[in-house]
Short mmCIF file of C-alpha atoms in Angstrom, two decimals:
data_model
loop_
_atom_site.label_atom_id
_atom_site.label_comp_id
_atom_site.label_asym_id
_atom_site.label_seq_id
_atom_site.Cartn_x
_atom_site.Cartn_y
_atom_site.Cartn_z
CA MET A 1 -21.26 -4.77 -9.76
CA PHE A 2 -18.17 -6.93 -10.06
CA ASN A 3 -17.24 -10.60 -10.22
CA LEU A 4 -15.28 -11.96 -7.30
CA LEU A 5 -13.52 -15.16 -8.33
CA MET A 6 -11.78 -16.86 -5.41
CA PHE A 7 -10.04 -19.94 -6.81
CA ASN A 8 -6.61 -21.49 -6.32
CA VAL A 9 -5.75 -21.50 -10.01
CA ASP A 10 -2.99 -20.03 -12.16
CA TRP A 11 -4.58 -16.65 -12.85
CA PRO A 12 -1.52 -15.19 -14.67
CA SER A 13 -1.78 -17.97 -17.28
CA GLY A 14 -4.89 -16.27 -18.66
CA ARG A 15 -6.79 -19.55 -19.08
CA VAL A 16 -8.52 -21.23 -16.15
CA THR A 17 -11.42 -23.57 -15.47
CA VAL A 18 -13.76 -23.26 -12.48
CA PRO A 19 -16.66 -25.46 -11.32
CA MET A 20 -20.19 -24.27 -12.08
CA GLY A 21 -21.32 -25.58 -8.71
CA ARG A 22 -19.41 -22.80 -6.96
CA MET A 23 -21.05 -19.96 -8.91
CA PHE A 24 -23.14 -17.40 -7.01
CA GLU A 25 -21.95 -18.50 -3.58
CA TYR A 26 -21.89 -15.52 -1.17
CA THR A 27 -24.11 -13.63 -3.64
CA ASP A 28 -27.37 -11.96 -2.64
CA ASP A 29 -30.39 -13.78 -4.07
CA HIS A 30 -31.74 -10.79 -5.97
CA ILE A 31 -28.36 -10.39 -7.69
CA THR A 32 -28.15 -14.09 -8.55
CA GLU A 33 -31.50 -13.91 -10.31
CA GLN A 34 -30.21 -11.13 -12.55
CA TYR A 35 -27.40 -13.29 -13.85
CA ARG A 36 -29.03 -16.64 -14.60
CA ASP A 37 -32.01 -17.66 -16.71
CA SER A 38 -35.19 -19.54 -15.81
CA ASP A 39 -33.31 -22.85 -16.13
CA ARG A 40 -30.80 -21.57 -13.57
CA THR A 41 -28.08 -21.46 -16.23
CA PRO A 42 -25.57 -18.64 -15.70
CA LEU A 43 -25.94 -15.78 -18.17
CA LEU A 44 -22.31 -15.63 -19.15
CA ASP A 45 -22.71 -12.69 -21.53
CA ARG A 46 -23.95 -10.54 -18.64
CA LEU A 47 -21.34 -11.81 -16.22
CA THR A 48 -18.44 -11.18 -18.59
CA SER A 49 -19.48 -7.53 -18.93
CA LEU A 50 -18.56 -6.95 -15.28
CA PRO A 51 -15.07 -6.11 -13.98
CA CYS A 52 -13.42 -8.88 -12.02
CA LEU A 53 -11.32 -9.40 -8.93
CA PHE A 54 -9.29 -12.60 -9.36
CA CYS A 55 -8.10 -14.01 -6.01
CA GLU A 56 -6.66 -17.07 -4.35
CA GLU A 57 -7.79 -18.23 -0.92
CA GLY A 58 -6.12 -16.51 2.02
CA THR A 59 -5.98 -13.28 4.00
CA THR A 60 -2.28 -12.35 3.93
CA THR A 61 0.26 -12.04 1.10
CA GLU A 62 -1.66 -13.88 -1.62
CA THR A 63 -1.74 -11.93 -4.89
CA ALA A 64 -5.01 -10.74 -6.39
CA TYR A 65 -5.60 -9.13 -9.77
CA VAL A 66 -8.17 -6.79 -11.31
CA GLY A 67 -9.24 -7.49 -14.84
CA GLN A 68 -11.94 -8.92 -17.05
CA ILE A 69 -13.25 -12.13 -18.57
CA ASN A 70 -12.66 -12.06 -22.32
CA ARG A 71 -14.39 -15.32 -23.08
CA ALA A 72 -16.43 -17.81 -21.08
CA ARG A 73 -18.05 -21.09 -22.07
CA ILE A 74 -19.66 -23.93 -20.22
CA VAL A 75 -17.95 -27.30 -20.64
CA GLY A 76 -19.84 -30.00 -18.80
CA ARG A 77 -20.01 -28.93 -15.17
CA GLU A 78 -17.24 -26.39 -15.48
CA VAL A 79 -16.79 -22.93 -16.91
CA SER A 80 -13.74 -22.33 -19.09
CA LEU A 81 -12.46 -18.75 -18.87
CA GLU A 82 -10.04 -16.65 -20.85
CA ILE A 83 -9.07 -13.63 -18.78
CA SER A 84 -6.78 -10.60 -18.83
CA PHE A 85 -5.59 -8.12 -16.23
CA ASP A 86 -6.05 -4.37 -16.15
CA THR A 87 -2.50 -3.05 -16.61
CA ASP A 88 -3.44 0.26 -14.96
CA VAL A 89 -4.16 -1.48 -11.64
CA PRO A 90 -1.23 -3.00 -9.72
CA PRO A 91 -1.46 -6.51 -8.28
CA LEU A 92 -3.13 -6.42 -4.87
CA GLN A 93 -2.63 -8.44 -1.72
CA ASN A 94 -5.39 -10.34 0.02
CA SER A 95 -4.46 -8.57 3.25
CA MET A 96 -5.67 -5.29 1.76
CA ILE A 97 -8.86 -6.90 0.47
CA HIS A 98 -9.47 -8.54 3.84
CA ALA A 99 -8.91 -5.25 5.67
CA ASN A 100 -11.59 -3.64 3.48
CA ARG A 101 -13.89 -6.67 3.25
CA ALA A 102 -16.96 -4.83 4.57
CA GLU A 103 -16.67 -2.24 1.81
CA LEU A 104 -16.46 -5.06 -0.75
CA HIS A 105 -19.52 -6.83 0.75
CA MET A 106 -17.37 -9.70 1.99
CA PRO A 107 -18.29 -9.74 5.70
CA SER A 108 -17.55 -13.42 6.28
CA ASP A 109 -14.01 -14.72 6.77
CA PHE A 110 -15.22 -18.01 5.29
CA GLU A 111 -15.32 -16.23 1.94
CA PHE A 112 -11.52 -16.08 2.01
CA SER A 113 -11.17 -19.82 2.59
CA ARG A 114 -13.52 -21.32 0.00
CA ASN A 115 -13.28 -21.49 -3.77
CA HIS A 116 -16.28 -19.66 -5.22
CA TRP A 117 -17.57 -17.16 -7.75
CA ALA A 118 -19.63 -14.32 -6.28
CA VAL A 119 -21.18 -11.21 -7.76
CA LYS A 120 -21.00 -8.14 -5.52
CA ASP A 121 -23.08 -4.98 -5.78
CA VAL A 122 -20.04 -2.72 -5.40
CA ASP A 123 -18.38 -0.31 -7.81
CA LEU A 124 -14.97 -1.99 -7.91
CA TYR A 125 -13.12 0.87 -9.62
CA ARG A 126 -14.52 3.44 -7.23
CA PHE A 127 -13.23 1.25 -4.39
CA LEU A 128 -9.82 1.04 -6.06
CA LEU A 129 -9.60 4.80 -6.50
CA ARG A 130 -10.07 5.21 -2.75
CA ASN A 131 -7.71 2.46 -1.67
CA VAL A 132 -5.00 1.92 -4.30
CA ARG A 133 -2.41 4.56 -5.11
CA PRO A 134 -2.04 5.31 -8.84
CA ARG A 135 1.06 4.80 -10.92
CA ARG A 136 3.62 7.57 -10.63
CA GLN A 137 6.35 8.96 -12.83
CA ARG A 138 9.67 7.51 -11.81
CA PRO A 139 13.05 9.31 -11.73
CA SER A 140 16.15 8.24 -13.65
CA VAL A 141 18.83 9.06 -11.05
CA PHE A 142 17.58 6.39 -8.65
CA GLN A 143 14.86 3.77 -8.70
CA ILE A 144 11.50 3.77 -6.92
CA PRO A 145 8.80 1.15 -7.39
CA GLU A 146 5.97 1.88 -9.77
CA HIS A 147 3.47 1.82 -6.91
CA GLU A 148 4.00 3.02 -3.35
CA ASN A 149 4.41 0.52 -0.54
CA ILE A 150 4.55 2.57 2.66
CA GLU A 151 5.22 0.58 5.84
CA PRO A 152 2.76 2.09 8.34
CA THR A 153 5.05 1.58 11.36
CA LEU A 154 8.33 2.71 9.77
CA ALA A 155 10.04 6.02 10.51
CA SER A 156 13.41 7.08 9.14
CA ALA A 157 16.07 9.56 10.23
CA MET A 158 18.02 11.65 7.74
CA MET A 159 21.06 13.13 9.46
CA PRO A 160 24.84 13.46 9.07
CA PHE A 161 26.80 10.21 9.34
CA ASP A 162 28.82 11.53 12.27
CA ALA A 163 29.44 10.01 15.70
CA GLY A 164 28.39 13.31 17.26
CA PHE A 165 24.82 12.60 16.15
CA ASN A 166 24.58 9.06 17.53
CA ALA A 167 22.92 10.20 20.75
CA VAL A 168 20.51 12.34 18.73
CA TYR A 169 19.61 9.29 16.66
CA GLU A 170 18.94 7.37 19.87
CA ALA A 171 16.56 10.15 20.96
CA ILE A 172 14.74 9.91 17.63
CA GLN A 173 14.53 6.14 17.97
CA GLN A 174 13.08 6.48 21.46
CA ALA A 175 10.46 8.96 20.27
CA SER A 176 9.53 6.63 17.43
CA SER A 177 9.23 3.65 19.73
CA ASN A 178 7.04 5.62 22.14
CA ALA A 179 4.77 6.50 19.20
CA GLY A 180 4.54 2.87 18.05
CA LEU A 181 7.07 3.17 15.22
CA ARG A 182 10.47 1.66 14.49
CA CYS A 183 13.10 4.07 13.24
CA ARG A 184 15.95 3.33 10.85
CA ARG A 185 18.56 5.32 9.00
CA ALA A 186 20.45 4.44 5.85
CA ASP A 187 23.58 3.16 7.58
CA ASP A 188 21.41 0.53 9.32
CA ILE A 189 20.80 -1.22 6.00
CA TRP A 190 22.79 -2.39 2.99
CA GLU A 191 20.43 -3.57 0.28
CA ASN A 192 21.87 -1.88 -2.81
CA ALA A 193 25.30 -1.17 -4.28
CA ALA A 194 24.71 2.60 -4.21
CA ILE A 195 23.99 4.20 -0.84
CA ILE A 196 21.65 6.76 -2.42
CA GLN A 197 19.42 3.87 -3.52
CA ASP A 198 19.24 2.61 0.08
CA VAL A 199 18.44 6.13 1.28
CA VAL A 200 15.67 6.66 -1.27
CA ALA A 201 14.18 3.20 -0.70
CA LEU A 202 14.08 3.88 3.04
CA ILE A 203 12.40 7.27 2.56
CA ASP A 204 9.90 5.80 0.11
CA ARG A 205 8.82 3.07 2.56
CA SER A 206 8.63 5.40 5.56
CA ARG A 207 5.46 6.72 7.15
CA ILE A 208 7.38 9.60 8.76
CA VAL A 209 10.80 11.05 7.90
CA VAL A 210 12.81 13.04 10.47
CA CYS A 211 15.41 15.36 8.92
CA ASP A 212 18.11 16.92 11.11
CA CYS A 213 19.23 20.16 9.46
CA SER A 214 21.94 20.83 12.03
CA GLY A 215 25.20 21.86 10.37
CA ARG A 216 23.47 22.55 7.03
CA ASN A 217 24.47 19.13 5.71
CA PRO A 218 23.77 19.09 1.94
CA ASN A 219 22.91 15.40 1.94
CA VAL A 220 20.16 15.97 4.50
CA PHE A 221 18.72 18.84 2.45
CA TYR A 222 18.70 16.62 -0.63
CA GLU A 223 16.98 13.85 1.30
CA ALA A 224 14.42 16.27 2.74
CA GLY A 225 13.60 17.37 -0.81
CA ILE A 226 13.13 13.74 -1.88
CA ALA A 227 10.87 13.07 1.10
CA HIS A 228 8.73 16.13 0.35
CA THR A 229 8.50 15.19 -3.33
CA LEU A 230 7.39 11.66 -2.47
CA GLY A 231 4.68 13.08 -0.23
CA ARG A 232 6.05 11.79 3.07
CA GLU A 233 5.32 13.39 6.41
CA VAL A 234 8.55 15.24 7.21
CA ILE A 235 9.59 16.52 10.64
CA LEU A 236 12.46 19.01 10.60
CA ILE A 237 14.73 19.26 13.63
CA THR A 238 17.80 21.44 14.21
CA GLN A 239 20.22 22.65 16.84
CA SER A 240 20.12 26.16 15.35
CA GLU A 241 17.36 28.01 13.53
CA HIS A 242 20.06 29.47 11.26
CA ASP A 243 20.61 26.00 9.80
CA ILE A 244 17.09 25.90 8.33
CA PRO A 245 17.46 27.01 4.70
CA PHE A 246 15.34 29.85 3.37
CA ASP A 247 13.15 27.55 1.25
CA LEU A 248 12.14 25.58 4.36
CA ARG A 249 11.67 28.40 6.88
CA HIS A 250 7.94 28.55 6.24
CA LEU A 251 7.70 25.05 7.79
CA ARG A 252 7.63 24.39 11.51
CA TYR A 253 10.64 22.70 13.03
CA ILE A 254 11.83 21.42 16.40
CA ARG A 255 14.89 23.09 17.87
CA TYR A 256 16.92 21.10 20.39
CA HIS A 257 20.14 21.26 22.41
CA ASN A 258 22.56 18.38 21.97
CA ASN A 259 22.93 17.51 25.64
CA GLY A 260 21.13 15.05 27.90
CA GLU A 261 18.34 17.42 28.87
CA GLY A 262 17.95 18.76 25.33
CA ARG A 263 17.76 15.31 23.78
CA ALA A 264 15.15 14.24 26.34
CA ALA A 265 13.07 17.27 25.38
CA LEU A 266 13.59 16.39 21.70
CA THR A 267 12.23 12.89 22.32
CA GLN A 268 9.09 14.31 23.94
CA ALA A 269 8.51 16.87 21.19
CA LEU A 270 9.08 14.34 18.42
CA GLN A 271 6.82 11.78 20.07
CA ALA A 272 4.00 14.34 20.33
CA ARG A 273 4.37 15.35 16.68
CA MET A 274 4.51 11.74 15.50
CA GLN A 275 1.40 10.85 17.45
CA THR A 276 -0.40 13.81 15.88
CA LEU A 277 0.61 12.70 12.38
CA LEU A 278 -0.46 9.12 13.11
CA GLY A 279 -3.79 10.29 14.48
CA HIS A 280 -3.20 8.89 17.96
#
């Protein structure tokens, strides 16, 4: 069981007031009866023992929090709450909650557009374990966010910054587009003072990372190692099998020729591999 509190209040303040008249909306009758007495007064001691999902109305980028009610008391027709957040659970977005609304017993879209307090017969923390990535240890050489935020339609290309690879990059972009992805490489963006931070941020957000080992470029090998460590799906490509380092030779790679016909074949092979990884 968990409390779902959907109110447009200042949750981070830790002190909020909600109307009693909105309690137990969108709650099954047999659950409601467990949490109020014969006079239909809410049993606050029982309710405050449950974990909570604190939300605002909406289905997009609104922030939601997981936590608990530390104190609750009835004041007239309202309930005064003192709350706190679980620091081991990152803030969520309503878009994620909406996408998984059936699993949270929230089948109606109206539930996202009305202030109310519901009680759901769902193990909230079991749901979070399945759907929210845990905290991770962060490096000191560059910065990554505490929690992953992979963009499901983003691919990235790690390759030498050399004009001779521009046509290869175009072939990778075409493969990505055909697979329903958009492809970027670090020189497409300038978000940080250090280029390595832009590279790492791009890898970290990517669903798929393509690494061109041609020429045994040390930067590409470093970036491939980062992508593997972050758990990204990595596709290795090369113009020569001799450019694949020993530590990576146990992995499959795509070999291509850097001419018109070869790049067209590369696009087809990359597209097929991307579609497989995406489950298409």
